[in-house]
């Protein structure tokens, strides 16, 4: 599987279907899982990657309420799909509502997953984070918190 990178701007059709970026259709042709992401976007994983992450979550201590909450939301809102011949997947109404998706979408590659954003929400997010991003240095770990 290749790493998902880049920004794409497909539109949702009237049935809530999204055209996947052409360059990633082969990686997702065997199936995918769409679920709630953070910052009100959706995560799209190849099925095997979703199961790998879900298994990692299952290994976390279930005695922690925070862990139980995260695992429940991640799995409960998950939707399995297989792209049709035109590379479209249906995004269920609850997931569209969560992400504020109507028509204009932005799909970004983020490593092992795609993220689907409402375009206006994505642009607002970029406006918020770009000032801090300009101070990061990819050459030094100290410049990026948490690395």
mmCIF file of C-alpha atoms in Angstrom:
data_model
loop_
_atom_site.group_PDB
_atom_site.id
_atom_site.type_symbol
_atom_site.label_atom_id
_atom_site.label_comp_id
_atom_site.label_asym_id
_atom_site.label_seq_id
_atom_site.Cartn_x
_atom_site.Cartn_y
_atom_site.Cartn_z
ATOM 1 C CA UNK A 1 0.000 0.000 0.000
ATOM 2 C CA UNK A 2 1.282 3.419 -0.888
ATOM 3 C CA UNK A 3 1.225 6.335 1.502
ATOM 4 C CA UNK A 4 -1.765 8.643 1.052
ATOM 5 C CA UNK A 5 -0.606 12.182 0.253
ATOM 6 C CA UNK A 6 -1.987 15.305 -1.377
ATOM 7 C CA UNK A 7 -5.169 17.336 -1.501
ATOM 8 C CA UNK A 8 -8.158 16.618 -3.714
ATOM 9 C CA UNK A 9 -11.495 18.426 -4.066
ATOM 10 C CA UNK A 10 -14.251 16.045 -5.127
ATOM 11 C CA UNK A 11 -17.931 16.814 -4.591
ATOM 12 C CA UNK A 12 -20.611 14.763 -2.937
ATOM 13 C CA UNK A 13 -23.449 13.867 -5.250
ATOM 14 C CA UNK A 14 -27.125 14.093 -4.296
ATOM 15 C CA UNK A 15 -27.036 10.509 -2.946
ATOM 16 C CA UNK A 16 -24.142 11.213 -0.568
ATOM 17 C CA UNK A 17 -21.564 9.482 -2.744
ATOM 18 C CA UNK A 18 -17.988 10.661 -2.971
ATOM 19 C CA UNK A 19 -15.577 10.049 -5.844
ATOM 20 C CA UNK A 20 -12.331 8.748 -4.399
ATOM 21 C CA UNK A 21 -9.165 10.335 -5.797
ATOM 22 C CA UNK A 22 -8.180 8.262 -8.854
ATOM 23 C CA UNK A 23 -4.625 7.694 -7.636
ATOM 24 C CA UNK A 24 -5.893 5.825 -4.542
ATOM 25 C CA UNK A 25 -8.686 3.742 -6.019
ATOM 26 C CA UNK A 26 -6.503 0.658 -6.476
ATOM 27 C CA UNK A 27 -5.441 0.749 -2.804
ATOM 28 C CA UNK A 28 -9.084 0.971 -1.718
ATOM 29 C CA UNK A 29 -10.674 -1.284 -4.332
ATOM 30 C CA UNK A 30 -10.815 -4.313 -2.005
ATOM 31 C CA UNK A 31 -12.761 -2.348 0.591
ATOM 32 C CA UNK A 32 -12.492 0.492 3.019
ATOM 33 C CA UNK A 33 -13.862 1.727 6.314
ATOM 34 C CA UNK A 34 -15.080 5.271 6.906
ATOM 35 C CA UNK A 35 -15.362 6.481 10.484
ATOM 36 C CA UNK A 36 -15.341 9.637 12.557
ATOM 37 C CA UNK A 37 -12.039 11.425 12.707
ATOM 38 C CA UNK A 38 -10.877 14.214 14.937
ATOM 39 C CA UNK A 39 -11.566 17.913 14.294
ATOM 40 C CA UNK A 40 -14.877 16.912 12.650
ATOM 41 C CA UNK A 41 -13.439 15.193 9.607
ATOM 42 C CA UNK A 42 -13.890 11.603 8.482
ATOM 43 C CA UNK A 43 -11.148 9.001 8.313
ATOM 44 C CA UNK A 44 -11.053 6.575 5.377
ATOM 45 C CA UNK A 45 -8.907 3.492 5.902
ATOM 46 C CA UNK A 46 -8.209 0.495 3.724
ATOM 47 C CA UNK A 47 -10.049 -2.318 5.513
ATOM 48 C CA UNK A 48 -6.866 -4.064 6.675
ATOM 49 C CA UNK A 49 -5.490 -0.831 8.150
ATOM 50 C CA UNK A 50 -8.747 -0.161 10.007
ATOM 51 C CA UNK A 51 -8.587 -3.645 11.545
ATOM 52 C CA UNK A 52 -4.928 -3.161 12.508
ATOM 53 C CA UNK A 53 -5.730 0.097 14.320
ATOM 54 C CA UNK A 54 -8.848 -1.379 15.902
ATOM 55 C CA UNK A 55 -6.762 -4.267 17.259
ATOM 56 C CA UNK A 56 -4.247 -1.789 18.724
ATOM 57 C CA UNK A 57 -7.108 -0.004 20.436
ATOM 58 C CA UNK A 58 -8.436 -3.292 21.792
ATOM 59 C CA UNK A 59 -5.044 -3.919 23.405
ATOM 60 C CA UNK A 60 -5.301 -0.679 25.413
ATOM 61 C CA UNK A 61 -6.515 -1.004 29.019
ATOM 62 C CA UNK A 62 -10.327 -1.144 28.967
ATOM 63 C CA UNK A 63 -10.322 -0.048 32.594
ATOM 64 C CA UNK A 64 -9.702 3.496 31.327
ATOM 65 C CA UNK A 65 -12.928 5.378 30.569
ATOM 66 C CA UNK A 66 -11.079 7.526 28.028
ATOM 67 C CA UNK A 67 -9.955 4.406 26.146
ATOM 68 C CA UNK A 68 -13.475 2.927 26.217
ATOM 69 C CA UNK A 69 -14.952 6.182 24.907
ATOM 70 C CA UNK A 70 -12.483 6.475 22.038
ATOM 71 C CA UNK A 71 -12.820 2.829 20.994
ATOM 72 C CA UNK A 72 -16.631 3.006 21.096
ATOM 73 C CA UNK A 73 -16.863 6.092 18.931
ATOM 74 C CA UNK A 74 -14.219 4.846 16.493
ATOM 75 C CA UNK A 75 -15.982 1.511 15.985
ATOM 76 C CA UNK A 76 -19.646 2.466 16.450
ATOM 77 C CA UNK A 77 -19.658 4.983 13.646
ATOM 78 C CA UNK A 78 -17.553 2.888 11.291
ATOM 79 C CA UNK A 79 -19.036 2.116 7.881
ATOM 80 C CA UNK A 80 -17.601 -0.555 5.566
ATOM 81 C CA UNK A 81 -17.905 -0.043 1.837
ATOM 82 C CA UNK A 82 -16.405 -1.104 -1.468
ATOM 83 C CA UNK A 83 -16.027 1.520 -4.191
ATOM 84 C CA UNK A 84 -18.269 1.077 -7.215
ATOM 85 C CA UNK A 85 -16.883 0.861 -10.768
ATOM 86 C CA UNK A 86 -16.663 4.656 -10.953
ATOM 87 C CA UNK A 87 -14.662 4.882 -7.710
ATOM 88 C CA UNK A 88 -17.547 6.194 -5.608
ATOM 89 C CA UNK A 89 -18.336 5.344 -2.003
ATOM 90 C CA UNK A 90 -21.442 6.241 -0.075
ATOM 91 C CA UNK A 91 -20.988 8.290 3.063
ATOM 92 C CA UNK A 92 -23.896 7.555 5.426
ATOM 93 C CA UNK A 93 -26.007 10.491 6.630
ATOM 94 C CA UNK A 94 -24.772 10.350 10.273
ATOM 95 C CA UNK A 95 -21.153 10.606 9.119
ATOM 96 C CA UNK A 96 -21.976 13.402 6.659
ATOM 97 C CA UNK A 97 -23.724 15.254 9.475
ATOM 98 C CA UNK A 98 -20.794 14.796 11.882
ATOM 99 C CA UNK A 99 -18.332 16.197 9.338
ATOM 100 C CA UNK A 100 -20.691 18.914 8.073
ATOM 101 C CA UNK A 101 -20.479 17.536 4.536
ATOM 102 C CA UNK A 102 -22.926 18.911 2.039
ATOM 103 C CA UNK A 103 -21.443 19.276 -1.431
ATOM 104 C CA UNK A 104 -17.924 20.770 -1.434
ATOM 105 C CA UNK A 105 -15.382 18.377 0.067
ATOM 106 C CA UNK A 106 -11.648 18.297 0.486
ATOM 107 C CA UNK A 107 -9.929 14.920 0.685
ATOM 108 C CA UNK A 108 -6.411 14.926 2.056
ATOM 109 C CA UNK A 109 -3.909 12.120 2.222
ATOM 110 C CA UNK A 110 -2.551 11.599 5.708
ATOM 111 C CA UNK A 111 -0.244 8.612 5.691
ATOM 112 C CA UNK A 112 -2.224 5.402 6.219
ATOM 113 C CA UNK A 113 -5.583 7.106 5.755
ATOM 114 C CA UNK A 114 -7.500 9.675 3.801
ATOM 115 C CA UNK A 115 -9.386 12.425 5.588
ATOM 116 C CA UNK A 116 -12.607 13.888 4.222
ATOM 117 C CA UNK A 117 -13.345 17.478 5.234
ATOM 118 C CA UNK A 118 -16.018 19.993 4.443
ATOM 119 C CA UNK A 119 -14.031 22.424 2.291
ATOM 120 C CA UNK A 120 -14.896 25.532 4.344
ATOM 121 C CA UNK A 121 -13.997 23.687 7.571
ATOM 122 C CA UNK A 122 -10.673 22.544 6.038
ATOM 123 C CA UNK A 123 -9.798 26.096 4.991
ATOM 124 C CA UNK A 124 -10.651 27.419 8.486
ATOM 125 C CA UNK A 125 -8.492 24.670 10.007
ATOM 126 C CA UNK A 126 -5.561 25.642 7.776
ATOM 127 C CA UNK A 127 -5.975 29.320 8.725
ATOM 128 C CA UNK A 128 -5.776 28.275 12.382
ATOM 129 C CA UNK A 129 -2.745 25.981 12.176
ATOM 130 C CA UNK A 130 -0.566 27.575 9.510
ATOM 131 C CA UNK A 131 0.954 30.258 11.779
ATOM 132 C CA UNK A 132 2.255 27.563 14.143
ATOM 133 C CA UNK A 133 3.299 25.331 11.245
ATOM 134 C CA UNK A 134 5.574 28.044 9.922
ATOM 135 C CA UNK A 135 7.688 27.746 13.113
ATOM 136 C CA UNK A 136 8.127 23.953 12.872
ATOM 137 C CA UNK A 137 11.294 22.438 11.550
ATOM 138 C CA UNK A 138 11.168 19.032 9.957
ATOM 139 C CA UNK A 139 14.894 18.641 10.547
ATOM 140 C CA UNK A 140 14.739 18.759 14.351
ATOM 141 C CA UNK A 141 12.521 16.776 16.684
ATOM 142 C CA UNK A 142 12.480 19.595 19.260
ATOM 143 C CA UNK A 143 10.536 21.887 16.929
ATOM 144 C CA UNK A 144 7.576 19.514 16.618
ATOM 145 C CA UNK A 145 5.805 18.840 19.914
ATOM 146 C CA UNK A 146 5.296 15.146 20.602
ATOM 147 C CA UNK A 147 7.925 13.812 18.209
#
